mmCIF file of C-alpha atoms and ligand atoms in Angstrom:
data_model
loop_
_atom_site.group_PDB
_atom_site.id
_atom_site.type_symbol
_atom_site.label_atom_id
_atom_site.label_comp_id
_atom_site.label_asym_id
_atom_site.label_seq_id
_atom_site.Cartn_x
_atom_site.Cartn_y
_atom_site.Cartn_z
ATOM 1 C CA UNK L 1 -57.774 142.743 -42.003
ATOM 2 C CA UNK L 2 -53.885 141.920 -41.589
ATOM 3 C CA UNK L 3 -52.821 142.239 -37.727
ATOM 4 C CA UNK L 4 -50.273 140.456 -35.850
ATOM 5 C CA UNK L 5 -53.019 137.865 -35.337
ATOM 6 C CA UNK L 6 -54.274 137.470 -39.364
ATOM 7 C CA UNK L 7 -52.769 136.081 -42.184
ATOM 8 C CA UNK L 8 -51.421 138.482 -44.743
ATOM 9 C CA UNK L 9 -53.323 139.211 -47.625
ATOM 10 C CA UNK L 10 -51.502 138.645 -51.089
ATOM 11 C CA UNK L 11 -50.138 142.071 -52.523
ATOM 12 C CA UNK L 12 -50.009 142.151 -56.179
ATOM 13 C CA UNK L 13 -47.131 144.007 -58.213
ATOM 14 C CA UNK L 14 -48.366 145.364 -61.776
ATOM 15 C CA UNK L 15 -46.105 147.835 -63.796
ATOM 16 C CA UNK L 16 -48.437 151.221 -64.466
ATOM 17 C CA UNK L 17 -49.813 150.267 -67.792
ATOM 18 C CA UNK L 18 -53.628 150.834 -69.013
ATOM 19 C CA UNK L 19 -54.926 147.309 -67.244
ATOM 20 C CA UNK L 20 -52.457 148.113 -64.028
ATOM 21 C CA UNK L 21 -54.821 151.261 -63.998
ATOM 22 C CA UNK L 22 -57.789 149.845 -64.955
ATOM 23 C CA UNK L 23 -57.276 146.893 -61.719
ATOM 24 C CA UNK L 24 -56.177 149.614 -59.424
ATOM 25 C CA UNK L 25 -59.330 151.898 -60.103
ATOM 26 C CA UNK L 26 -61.650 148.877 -59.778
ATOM 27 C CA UNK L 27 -59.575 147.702 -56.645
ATOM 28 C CA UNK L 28 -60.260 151.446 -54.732
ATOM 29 C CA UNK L 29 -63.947 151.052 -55.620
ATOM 30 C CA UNK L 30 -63.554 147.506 -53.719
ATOM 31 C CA UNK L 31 -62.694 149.257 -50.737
ATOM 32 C CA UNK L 32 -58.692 147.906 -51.437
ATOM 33 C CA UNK L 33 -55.812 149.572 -50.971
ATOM 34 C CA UNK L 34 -53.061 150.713 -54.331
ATOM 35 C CA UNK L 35 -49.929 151.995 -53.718
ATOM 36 C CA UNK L 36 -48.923 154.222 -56.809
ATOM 37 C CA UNK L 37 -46.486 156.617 -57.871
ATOM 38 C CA UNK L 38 -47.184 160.308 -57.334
ATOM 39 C CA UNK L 39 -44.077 162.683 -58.086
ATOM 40 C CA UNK L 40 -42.813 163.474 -55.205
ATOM 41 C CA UNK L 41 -42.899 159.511 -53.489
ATOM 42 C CA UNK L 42 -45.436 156.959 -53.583
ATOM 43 C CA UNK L 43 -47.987 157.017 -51.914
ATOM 44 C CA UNK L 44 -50.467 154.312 -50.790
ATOM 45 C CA UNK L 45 -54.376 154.871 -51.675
ATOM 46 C CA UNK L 46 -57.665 154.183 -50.539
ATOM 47 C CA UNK L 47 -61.125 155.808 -51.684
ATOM 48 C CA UNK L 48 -61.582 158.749 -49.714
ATOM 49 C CA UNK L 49 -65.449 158.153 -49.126
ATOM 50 C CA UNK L 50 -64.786 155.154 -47.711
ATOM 51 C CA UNK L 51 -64.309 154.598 -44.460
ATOM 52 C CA UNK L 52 -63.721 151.269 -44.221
ATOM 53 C CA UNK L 53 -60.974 151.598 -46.525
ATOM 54 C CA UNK L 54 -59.667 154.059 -44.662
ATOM 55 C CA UNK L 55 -59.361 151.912 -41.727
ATOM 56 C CA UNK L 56 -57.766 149.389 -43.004
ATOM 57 C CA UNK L 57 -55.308 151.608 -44.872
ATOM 58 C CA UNK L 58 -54.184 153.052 -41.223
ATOM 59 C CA UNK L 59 -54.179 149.877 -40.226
ATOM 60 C CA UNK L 60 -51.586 148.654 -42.756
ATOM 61 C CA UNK L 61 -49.172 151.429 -41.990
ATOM 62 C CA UNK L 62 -49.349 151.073 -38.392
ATOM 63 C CA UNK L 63 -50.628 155.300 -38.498
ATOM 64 C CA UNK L 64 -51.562 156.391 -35.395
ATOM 65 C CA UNK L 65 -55.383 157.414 -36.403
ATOM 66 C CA UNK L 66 -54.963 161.287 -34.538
ATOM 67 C CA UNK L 67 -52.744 161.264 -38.172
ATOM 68 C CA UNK L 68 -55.299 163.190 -40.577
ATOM 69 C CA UNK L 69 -54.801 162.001 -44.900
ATOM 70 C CA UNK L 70 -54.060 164.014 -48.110
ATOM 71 C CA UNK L 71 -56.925 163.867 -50.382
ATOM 72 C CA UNK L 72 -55.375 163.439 -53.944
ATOM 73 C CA UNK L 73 -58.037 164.850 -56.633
ATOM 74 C CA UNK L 74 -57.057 165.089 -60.609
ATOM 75 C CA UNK L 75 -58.432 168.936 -60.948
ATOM 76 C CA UNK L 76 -59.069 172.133 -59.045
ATOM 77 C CA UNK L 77 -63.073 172.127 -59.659
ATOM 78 C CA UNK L 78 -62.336 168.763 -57.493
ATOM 79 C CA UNK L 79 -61.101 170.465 -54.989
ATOM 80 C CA UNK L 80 -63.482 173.176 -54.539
ATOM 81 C CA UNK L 81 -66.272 170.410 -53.585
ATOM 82 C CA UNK L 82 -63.687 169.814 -50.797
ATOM 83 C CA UNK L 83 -62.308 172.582 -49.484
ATOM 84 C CA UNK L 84 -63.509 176.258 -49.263
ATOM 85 C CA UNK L 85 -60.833 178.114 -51.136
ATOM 86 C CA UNK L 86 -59.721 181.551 -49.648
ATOM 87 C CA UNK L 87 -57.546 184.327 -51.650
ATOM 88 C CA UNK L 88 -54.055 182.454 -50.568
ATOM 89 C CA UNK L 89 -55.328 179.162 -51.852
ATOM 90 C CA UNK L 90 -56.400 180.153 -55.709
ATOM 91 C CA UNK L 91 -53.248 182.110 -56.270
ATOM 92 C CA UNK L 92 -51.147 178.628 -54.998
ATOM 93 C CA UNK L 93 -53.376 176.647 -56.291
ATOM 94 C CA UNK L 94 -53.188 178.447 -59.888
ATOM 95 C CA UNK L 95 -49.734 178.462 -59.625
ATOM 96 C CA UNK L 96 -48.501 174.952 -58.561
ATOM 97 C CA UNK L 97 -50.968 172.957 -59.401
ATOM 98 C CA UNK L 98 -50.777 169.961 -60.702
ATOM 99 C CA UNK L 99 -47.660 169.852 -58.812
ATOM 100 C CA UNK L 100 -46.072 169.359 -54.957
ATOM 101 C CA UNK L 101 -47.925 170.995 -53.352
ATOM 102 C CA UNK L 102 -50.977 170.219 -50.334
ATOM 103 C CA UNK L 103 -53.040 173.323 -49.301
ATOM 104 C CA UNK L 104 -54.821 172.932 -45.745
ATOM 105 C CA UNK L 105 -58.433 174.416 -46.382
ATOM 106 C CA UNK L 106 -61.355 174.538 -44.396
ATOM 107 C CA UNK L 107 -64.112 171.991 -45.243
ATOM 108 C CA UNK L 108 -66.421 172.584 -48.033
ATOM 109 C CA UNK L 109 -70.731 171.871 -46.959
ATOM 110 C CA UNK L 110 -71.216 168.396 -48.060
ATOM 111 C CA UNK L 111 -67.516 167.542 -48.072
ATOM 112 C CA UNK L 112 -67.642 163.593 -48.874
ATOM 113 C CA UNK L 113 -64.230 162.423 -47.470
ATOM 114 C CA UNK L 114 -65.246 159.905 -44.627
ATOM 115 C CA UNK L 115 -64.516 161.693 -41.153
ATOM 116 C CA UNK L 116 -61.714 159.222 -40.605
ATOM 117 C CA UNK L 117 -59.119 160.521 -42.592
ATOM 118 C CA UNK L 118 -59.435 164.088 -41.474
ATOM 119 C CA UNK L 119 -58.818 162.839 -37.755
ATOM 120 C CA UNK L 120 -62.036 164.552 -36.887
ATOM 121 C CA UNK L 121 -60.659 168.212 -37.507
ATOM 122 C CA UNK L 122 -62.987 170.699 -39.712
ATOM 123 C CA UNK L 123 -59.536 171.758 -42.144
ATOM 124 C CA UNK L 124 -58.758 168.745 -44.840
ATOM 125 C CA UNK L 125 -55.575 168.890 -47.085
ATOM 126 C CA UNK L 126 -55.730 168.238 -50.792
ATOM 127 C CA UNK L 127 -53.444 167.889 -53.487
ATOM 128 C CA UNK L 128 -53.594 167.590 -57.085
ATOM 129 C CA UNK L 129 -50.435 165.274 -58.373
ATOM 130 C CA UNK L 130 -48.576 166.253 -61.412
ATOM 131 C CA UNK L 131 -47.628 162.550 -61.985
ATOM 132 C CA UNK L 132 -48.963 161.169 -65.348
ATOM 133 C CA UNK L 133 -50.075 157.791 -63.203
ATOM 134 C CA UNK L 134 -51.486 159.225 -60.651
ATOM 135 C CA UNK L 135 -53.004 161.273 -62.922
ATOM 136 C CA UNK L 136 -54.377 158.341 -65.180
ATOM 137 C CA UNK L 137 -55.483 156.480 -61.816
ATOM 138 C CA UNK L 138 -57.355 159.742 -60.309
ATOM 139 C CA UNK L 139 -59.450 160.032 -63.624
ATOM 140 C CA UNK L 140 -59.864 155.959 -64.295
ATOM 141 C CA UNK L 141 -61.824 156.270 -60.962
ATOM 142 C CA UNK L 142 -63.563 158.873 -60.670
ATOM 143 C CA UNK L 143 -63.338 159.944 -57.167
ATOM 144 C CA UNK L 144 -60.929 161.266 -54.661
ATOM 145 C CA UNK L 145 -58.555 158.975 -52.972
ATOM 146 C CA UNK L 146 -56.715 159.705 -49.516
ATOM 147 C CA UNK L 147 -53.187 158.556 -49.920
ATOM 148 C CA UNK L 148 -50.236 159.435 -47.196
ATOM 149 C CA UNK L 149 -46.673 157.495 -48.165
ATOM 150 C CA UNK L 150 -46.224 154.191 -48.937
ATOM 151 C CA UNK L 151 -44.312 153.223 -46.046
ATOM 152 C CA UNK L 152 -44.839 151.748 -42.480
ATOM 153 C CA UNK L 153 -45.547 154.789 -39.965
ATOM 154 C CA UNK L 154 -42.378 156.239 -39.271
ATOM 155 C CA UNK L 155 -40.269 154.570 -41.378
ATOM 156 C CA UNK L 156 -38.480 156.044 -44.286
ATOM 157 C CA UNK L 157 -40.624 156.832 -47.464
ATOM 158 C CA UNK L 158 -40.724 154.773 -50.720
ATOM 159 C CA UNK L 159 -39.630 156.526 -53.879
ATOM 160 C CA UNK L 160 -39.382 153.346 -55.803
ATOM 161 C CA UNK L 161 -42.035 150.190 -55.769
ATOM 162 C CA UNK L 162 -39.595 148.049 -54.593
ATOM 163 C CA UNK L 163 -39.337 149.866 -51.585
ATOM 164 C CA UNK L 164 -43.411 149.964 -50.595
ATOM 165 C CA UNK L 165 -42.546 145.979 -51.673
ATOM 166 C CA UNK L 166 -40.177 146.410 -48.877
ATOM 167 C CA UNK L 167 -42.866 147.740 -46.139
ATOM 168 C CA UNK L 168 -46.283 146.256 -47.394
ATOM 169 C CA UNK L 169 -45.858 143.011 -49.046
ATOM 170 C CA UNK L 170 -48.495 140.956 -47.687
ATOM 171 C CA UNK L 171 -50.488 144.102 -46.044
ATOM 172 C CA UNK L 172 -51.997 146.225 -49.343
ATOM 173 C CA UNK L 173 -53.802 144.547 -52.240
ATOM 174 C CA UNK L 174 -51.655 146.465 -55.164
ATOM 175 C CA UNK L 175 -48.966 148.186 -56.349
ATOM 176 C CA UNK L 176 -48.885 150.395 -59.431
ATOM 177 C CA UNK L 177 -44.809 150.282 -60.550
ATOM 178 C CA UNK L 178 -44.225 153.161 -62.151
ATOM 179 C CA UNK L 179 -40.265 153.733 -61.713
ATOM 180 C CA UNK L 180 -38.499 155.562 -59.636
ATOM 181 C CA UNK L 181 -40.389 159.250 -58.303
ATOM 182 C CA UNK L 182 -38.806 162.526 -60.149
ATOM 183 C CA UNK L 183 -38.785 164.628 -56.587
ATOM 184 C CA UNK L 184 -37.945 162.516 -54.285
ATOM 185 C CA UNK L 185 -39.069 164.642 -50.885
ATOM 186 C CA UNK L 186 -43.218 165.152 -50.030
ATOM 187 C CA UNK L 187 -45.009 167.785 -51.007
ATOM 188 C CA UNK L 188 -44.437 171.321 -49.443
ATOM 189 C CA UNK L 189 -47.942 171.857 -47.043
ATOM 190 C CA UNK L 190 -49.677 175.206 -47.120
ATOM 191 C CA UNK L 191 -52.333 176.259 -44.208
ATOM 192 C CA UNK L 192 -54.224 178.750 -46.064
ATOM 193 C CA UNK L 193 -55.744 180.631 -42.760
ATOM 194 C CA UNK L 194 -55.372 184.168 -42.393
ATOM 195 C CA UNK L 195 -51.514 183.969 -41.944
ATOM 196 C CA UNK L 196 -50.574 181.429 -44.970
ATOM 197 C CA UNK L 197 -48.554 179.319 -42.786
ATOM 198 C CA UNK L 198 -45.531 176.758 -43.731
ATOM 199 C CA UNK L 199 -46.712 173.061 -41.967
ATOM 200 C CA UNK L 200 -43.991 170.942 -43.938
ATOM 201 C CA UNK L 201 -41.397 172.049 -46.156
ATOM 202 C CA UNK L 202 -41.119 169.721 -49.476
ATOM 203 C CA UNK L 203 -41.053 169.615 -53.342
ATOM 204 C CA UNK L 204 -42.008 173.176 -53.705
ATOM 205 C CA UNK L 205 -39.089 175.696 -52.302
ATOM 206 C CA UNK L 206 -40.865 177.953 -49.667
ATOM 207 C CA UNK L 207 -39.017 180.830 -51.146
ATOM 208 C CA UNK L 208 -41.049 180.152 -54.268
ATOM 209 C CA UNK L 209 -44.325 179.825 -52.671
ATOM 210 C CA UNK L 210 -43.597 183.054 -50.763
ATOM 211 C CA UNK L 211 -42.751 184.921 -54.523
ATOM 212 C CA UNK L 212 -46.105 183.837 -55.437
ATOM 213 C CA UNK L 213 -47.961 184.836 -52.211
ATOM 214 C CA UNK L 214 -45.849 188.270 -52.190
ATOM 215 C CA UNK L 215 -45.428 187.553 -48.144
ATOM 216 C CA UNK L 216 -43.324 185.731 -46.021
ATOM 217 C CA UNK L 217 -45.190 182.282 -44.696
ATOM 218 C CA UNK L 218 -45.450 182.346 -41.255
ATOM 219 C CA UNK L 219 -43.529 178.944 -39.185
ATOM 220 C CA UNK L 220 -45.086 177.107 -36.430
ATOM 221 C CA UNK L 221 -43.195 177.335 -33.342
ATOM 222 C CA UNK L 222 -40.486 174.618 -33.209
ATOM 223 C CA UNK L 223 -41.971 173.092 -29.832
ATOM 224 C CA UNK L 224 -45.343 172.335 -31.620
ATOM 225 C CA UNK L 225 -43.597 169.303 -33.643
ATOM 226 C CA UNK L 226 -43.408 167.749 -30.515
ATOM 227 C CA UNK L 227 -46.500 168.391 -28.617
ATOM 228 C CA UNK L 228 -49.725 166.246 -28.266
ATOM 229 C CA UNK L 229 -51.791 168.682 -31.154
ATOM 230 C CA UNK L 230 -49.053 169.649 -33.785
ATOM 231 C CA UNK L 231 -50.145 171.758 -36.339
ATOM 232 C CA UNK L 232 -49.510 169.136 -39.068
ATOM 233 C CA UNK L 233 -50.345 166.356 -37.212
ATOM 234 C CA UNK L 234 -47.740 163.694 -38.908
ATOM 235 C CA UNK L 235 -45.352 165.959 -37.777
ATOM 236 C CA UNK L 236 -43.685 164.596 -35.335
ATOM 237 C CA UNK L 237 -40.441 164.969 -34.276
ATOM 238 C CA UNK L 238 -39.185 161.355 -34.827
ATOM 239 C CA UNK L 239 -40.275 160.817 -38.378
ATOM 240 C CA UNK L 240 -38.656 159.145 -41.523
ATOM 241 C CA UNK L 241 -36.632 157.539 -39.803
ATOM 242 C CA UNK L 242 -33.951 154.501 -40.554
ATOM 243 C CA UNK L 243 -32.615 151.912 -38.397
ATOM 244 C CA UNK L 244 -29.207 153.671 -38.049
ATOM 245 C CA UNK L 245 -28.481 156.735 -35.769
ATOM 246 C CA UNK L 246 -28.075 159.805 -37.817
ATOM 247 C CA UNK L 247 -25.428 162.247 -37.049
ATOM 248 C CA UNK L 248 -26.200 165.675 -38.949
ATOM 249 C CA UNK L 249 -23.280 168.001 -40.072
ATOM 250 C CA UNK L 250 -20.859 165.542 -39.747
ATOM 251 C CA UNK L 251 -17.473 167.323 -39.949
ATOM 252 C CA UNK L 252 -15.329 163.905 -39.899
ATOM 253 C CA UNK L 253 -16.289 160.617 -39.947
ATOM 254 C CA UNK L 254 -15.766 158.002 -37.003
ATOM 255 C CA UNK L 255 -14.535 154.500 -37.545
ATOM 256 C CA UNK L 256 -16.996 152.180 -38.762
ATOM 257 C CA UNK L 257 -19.801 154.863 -40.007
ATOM 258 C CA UNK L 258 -20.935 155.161 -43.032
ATOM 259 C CA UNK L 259 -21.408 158.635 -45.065
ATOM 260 C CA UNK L 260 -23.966 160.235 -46.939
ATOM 261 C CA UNK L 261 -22.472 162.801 -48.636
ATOM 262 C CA UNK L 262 -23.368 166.102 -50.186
ATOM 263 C CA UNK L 263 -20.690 167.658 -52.347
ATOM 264 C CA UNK L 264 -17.026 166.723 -53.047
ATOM 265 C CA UNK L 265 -16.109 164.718 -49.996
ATOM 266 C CA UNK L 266 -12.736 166.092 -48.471
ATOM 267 C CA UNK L 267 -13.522 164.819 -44.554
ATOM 268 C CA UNK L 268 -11.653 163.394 -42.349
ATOM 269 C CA UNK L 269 -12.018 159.519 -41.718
ATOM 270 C CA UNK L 270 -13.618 159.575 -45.112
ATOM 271 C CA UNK L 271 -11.727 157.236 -46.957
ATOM 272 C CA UNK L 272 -12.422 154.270 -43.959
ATOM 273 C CA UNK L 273 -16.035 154.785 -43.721
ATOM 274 C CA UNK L 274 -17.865 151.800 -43.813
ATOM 275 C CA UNK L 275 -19.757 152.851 -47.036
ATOM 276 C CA UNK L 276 -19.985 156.179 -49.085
ATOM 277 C CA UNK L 277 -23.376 157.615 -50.913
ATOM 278 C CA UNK L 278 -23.375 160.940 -52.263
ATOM 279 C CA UNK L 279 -26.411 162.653 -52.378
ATOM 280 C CA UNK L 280 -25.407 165.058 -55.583
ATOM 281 C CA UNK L 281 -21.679 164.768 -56.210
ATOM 282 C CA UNK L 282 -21.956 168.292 -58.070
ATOM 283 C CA UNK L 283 -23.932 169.564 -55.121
ATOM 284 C CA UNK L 284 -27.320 170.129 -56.516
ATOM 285 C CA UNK L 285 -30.631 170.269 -53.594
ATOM 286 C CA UNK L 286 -33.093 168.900 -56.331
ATOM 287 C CA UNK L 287 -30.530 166.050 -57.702
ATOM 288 C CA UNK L 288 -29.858 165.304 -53.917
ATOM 289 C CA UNK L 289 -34.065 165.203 -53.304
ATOM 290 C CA UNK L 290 -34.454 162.369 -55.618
ATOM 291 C CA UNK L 291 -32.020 160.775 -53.519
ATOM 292 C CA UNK L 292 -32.291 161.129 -50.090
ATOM 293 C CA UNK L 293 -34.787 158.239 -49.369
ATOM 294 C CA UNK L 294 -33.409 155.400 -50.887
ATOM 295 C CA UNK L 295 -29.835 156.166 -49.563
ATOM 296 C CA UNK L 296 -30.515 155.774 -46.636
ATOM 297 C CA UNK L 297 -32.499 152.686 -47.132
ATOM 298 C CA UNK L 298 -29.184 151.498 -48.699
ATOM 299 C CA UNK L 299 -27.088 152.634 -45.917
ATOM 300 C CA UNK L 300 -29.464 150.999 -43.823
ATOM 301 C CA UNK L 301 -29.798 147.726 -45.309
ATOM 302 C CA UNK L 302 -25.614 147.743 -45.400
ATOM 303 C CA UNK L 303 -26.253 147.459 -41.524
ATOM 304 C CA UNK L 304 -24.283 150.728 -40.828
ATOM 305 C CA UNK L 305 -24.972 151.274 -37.064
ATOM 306 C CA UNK L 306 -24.613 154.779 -37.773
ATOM 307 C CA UNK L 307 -24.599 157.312 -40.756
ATOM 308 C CA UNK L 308 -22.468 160.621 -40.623
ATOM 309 C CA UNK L 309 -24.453 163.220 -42.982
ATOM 310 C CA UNK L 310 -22.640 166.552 -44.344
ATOM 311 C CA UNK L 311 -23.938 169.808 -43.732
ATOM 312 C CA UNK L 312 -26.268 170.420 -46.832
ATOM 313 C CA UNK L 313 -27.043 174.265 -47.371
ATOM 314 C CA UNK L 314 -30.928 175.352 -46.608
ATOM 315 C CA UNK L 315 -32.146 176.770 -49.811
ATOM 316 C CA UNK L 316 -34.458 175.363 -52.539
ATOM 317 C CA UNK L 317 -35.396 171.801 -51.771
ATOM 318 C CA UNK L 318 -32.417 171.825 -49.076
ATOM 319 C CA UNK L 319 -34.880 173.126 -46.448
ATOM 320 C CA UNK L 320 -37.663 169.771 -47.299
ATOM 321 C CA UNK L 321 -33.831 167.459 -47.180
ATOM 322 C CA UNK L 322 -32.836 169.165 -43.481
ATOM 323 C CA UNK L 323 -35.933 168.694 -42.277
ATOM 324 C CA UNK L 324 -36.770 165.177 -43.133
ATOM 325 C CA UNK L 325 -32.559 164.353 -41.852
ATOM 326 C CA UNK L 326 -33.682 166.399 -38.249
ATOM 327 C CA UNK L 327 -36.452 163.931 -38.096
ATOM 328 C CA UNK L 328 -34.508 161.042 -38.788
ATOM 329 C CA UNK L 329 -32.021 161.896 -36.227
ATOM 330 C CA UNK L 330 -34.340 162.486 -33.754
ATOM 331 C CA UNK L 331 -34.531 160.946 -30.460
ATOM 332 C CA UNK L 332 -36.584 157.657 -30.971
HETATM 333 O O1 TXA Y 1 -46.098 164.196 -51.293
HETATM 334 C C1 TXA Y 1 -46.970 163.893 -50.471
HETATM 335 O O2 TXA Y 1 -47.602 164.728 -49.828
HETATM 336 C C2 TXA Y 1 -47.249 162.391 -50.287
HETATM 337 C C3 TXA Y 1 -47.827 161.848 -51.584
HETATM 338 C C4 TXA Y 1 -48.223 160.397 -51.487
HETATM 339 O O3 TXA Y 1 -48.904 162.652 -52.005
HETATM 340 N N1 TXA Y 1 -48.123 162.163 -49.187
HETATM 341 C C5 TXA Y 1 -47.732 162.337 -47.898
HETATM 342 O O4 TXA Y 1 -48.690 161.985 -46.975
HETATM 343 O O5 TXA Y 1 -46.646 162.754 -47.594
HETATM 344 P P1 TXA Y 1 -48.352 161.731 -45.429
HETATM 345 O O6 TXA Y 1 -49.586 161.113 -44.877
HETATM 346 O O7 TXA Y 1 -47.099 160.952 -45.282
HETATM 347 O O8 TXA Y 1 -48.228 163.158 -44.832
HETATM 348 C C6 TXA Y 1 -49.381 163.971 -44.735
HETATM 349 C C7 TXA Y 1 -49.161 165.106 -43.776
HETATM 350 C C8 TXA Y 1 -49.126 164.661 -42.332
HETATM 351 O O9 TXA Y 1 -48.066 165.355 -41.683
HETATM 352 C C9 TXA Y 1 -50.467 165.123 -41.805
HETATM 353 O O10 TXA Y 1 -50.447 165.370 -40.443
HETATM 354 C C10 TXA Y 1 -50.707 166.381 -42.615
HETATM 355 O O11 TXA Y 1 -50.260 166.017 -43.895
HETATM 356 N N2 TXA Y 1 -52.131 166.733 -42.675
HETATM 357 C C11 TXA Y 1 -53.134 166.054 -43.266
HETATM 358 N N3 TXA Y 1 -54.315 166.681 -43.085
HETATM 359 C C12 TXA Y 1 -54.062 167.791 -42.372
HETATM 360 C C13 TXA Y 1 -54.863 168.871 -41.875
HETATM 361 N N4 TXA Y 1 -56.176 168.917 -42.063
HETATM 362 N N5 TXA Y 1 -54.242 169.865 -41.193
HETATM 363 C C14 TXA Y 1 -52.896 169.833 -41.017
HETATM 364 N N6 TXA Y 1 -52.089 168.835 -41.460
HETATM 365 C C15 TXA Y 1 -52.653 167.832 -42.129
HETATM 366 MG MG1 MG Y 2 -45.416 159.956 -44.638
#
């Protein structure tokens, strides 16, 4: 298994073709590990009945194992021999899936993800990717395969292949290169208990989810993000985060940051910033989505010491951006 102490194991790139599938379905059944484009970012894969796999898949992110998985399945009758399915989880479930969303069920008798990915709680999250590949890959197997992002724990998610190249070369056995992601942000995560409840904006707006459910979703306190049992475990309040500090609504920008920009750019100290990115120039959530990731990457690897964000308004997919930028401004 690749520690500190081992040598690393040789990670093979193969665009998403029918024999990239075909190797990536036989390498899950092997107990490997595929990285592999969903929609909303990529996400790194492992057979969910196996927990070996699983171990070594937490192991090559660095994932603190209290961390529970999203079990990725290619249908809804797959996810019924999961999870037990309440009123609030067929109507989302109709209605967004395939698509970005997770629902948090309780466990179905006979449930046959392996303990470990569920961090030994009796709820497991599923989701059924829109994403032709993913797609292809879920059906080419057979089985249900646990896959959280593509990145090191913590670090900033992958929406292309070269940047899970970037984190797990030499850790992860494959990766499926299917292009850059069409969303850009995770999937939005539904609790279906009695109270649907809201455990991590994303890809789908909560305001839609809410037209669907016909009732507000409720939020879990702010404080639980940082204590020792957050409702979404992964949660945490230093997440996603880049090597720069991150200064949210920036209002001006100070000598020698950079700026990722939202909208035309009219602030002050603009024109010296070390580097510009704009997010969506026209000032569009979803463009800005598909974005968000890999500029700061860039901004990052331009070895900005610190990035100036403008205030980006908390509708549509603007609530999944604010939330991942709060979390990469966090204290670290
Ligand atoms: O879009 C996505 O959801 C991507 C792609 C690859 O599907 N996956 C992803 O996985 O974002 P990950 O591991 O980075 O985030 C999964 C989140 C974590 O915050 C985790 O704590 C939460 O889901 N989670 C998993 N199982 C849970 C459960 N039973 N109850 C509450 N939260 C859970
Ligand atoms: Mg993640």
């Amino acid at each position: 298994m690749p520690t500190a102490h081992t040598p690393a194991i040789e990670t093979r790139i193969l665009p998403a073709d029918a024999a990239g599938i075909t190797q990536a379905a036989a390498t899950f059944a092997h107990g490997g590990l595929v990285a592999f484009p969903t929609e909303t970012v990529y996400g790194l894969g492992a057979d969910a009945a196996n927990a070996a796999a699983i171990a070594r898949l937490y192991q090559a992110k660095g994932r603190p194992a209290f961390n529970p998985l999203i079990v990725h399945v290619a249908d809804i009758a797959a996810a019924r021999r999961i999870g037990r399915f309440n009123a609030t989880a067929e109507r989302l479930a109709t209605a967004f899936w395939p698509g970005p969303l997770t629902l948090v069920l309780p466990q179905s008798d006979g449930c046959a993800v392996a303990d470990l990915a569920t961090a030994g709680l009796d709820t497991v999250a599923i989701r059924v990717p829109a994403h032709p590949i993913a797609q292809a890959l879920l059906a080419a197997f057979g089985g249900a395969v646990v896959a959280p992002s593509a990145n090191i724990s913590g670090h900033v998610s992958p929406t292309t292949a070269a940047h899970v190249a970037a984190d797990l070369t030499g850790r992860i056995d494959l990766i499926l290169d299917g292009g850059p992601v069409a969303v850009g942000v995770e999937s939005t995560i539904v609790g279906c208990f009695d109270a649907p409840t809201l455990l991590r904006p994303g890809g789908v707006p909560s305001e839609t989810i809410e037209a669907v459910l016909g009732r507000a979703l409720a939020r879990p306190a702010a404080d639980t993000e940082t204590s020792e049992q957050p409702l979404a475990p992964g949660m945490l309040a230093s997440h996603y985060a880049p090597h720069a500090h991150v200064r949210l609504d920036a209002s001006d920008v100070a000598p020698g940051e950079a700026l990722l920009a939202f909208g035309p750019v009219t602030l002050p100290g603009a024109s010296e910033a070390a580097a510009i990115l704009n997010l969506s120039p026209a000032g569009d959530p979803a463009e800005a989505a598909t974005h968000l990731f890999g500029y700061l990457r860039s901004l990052d690897a331009k070895g900005a010491r610190s990035i100036a964000v403008m205030p980006i308004p908390n509708d549509g997919l603007g609530e999944a951006i604010n939330d991942r930028l709060r979390r990469a401004a966090a204290p670290r």
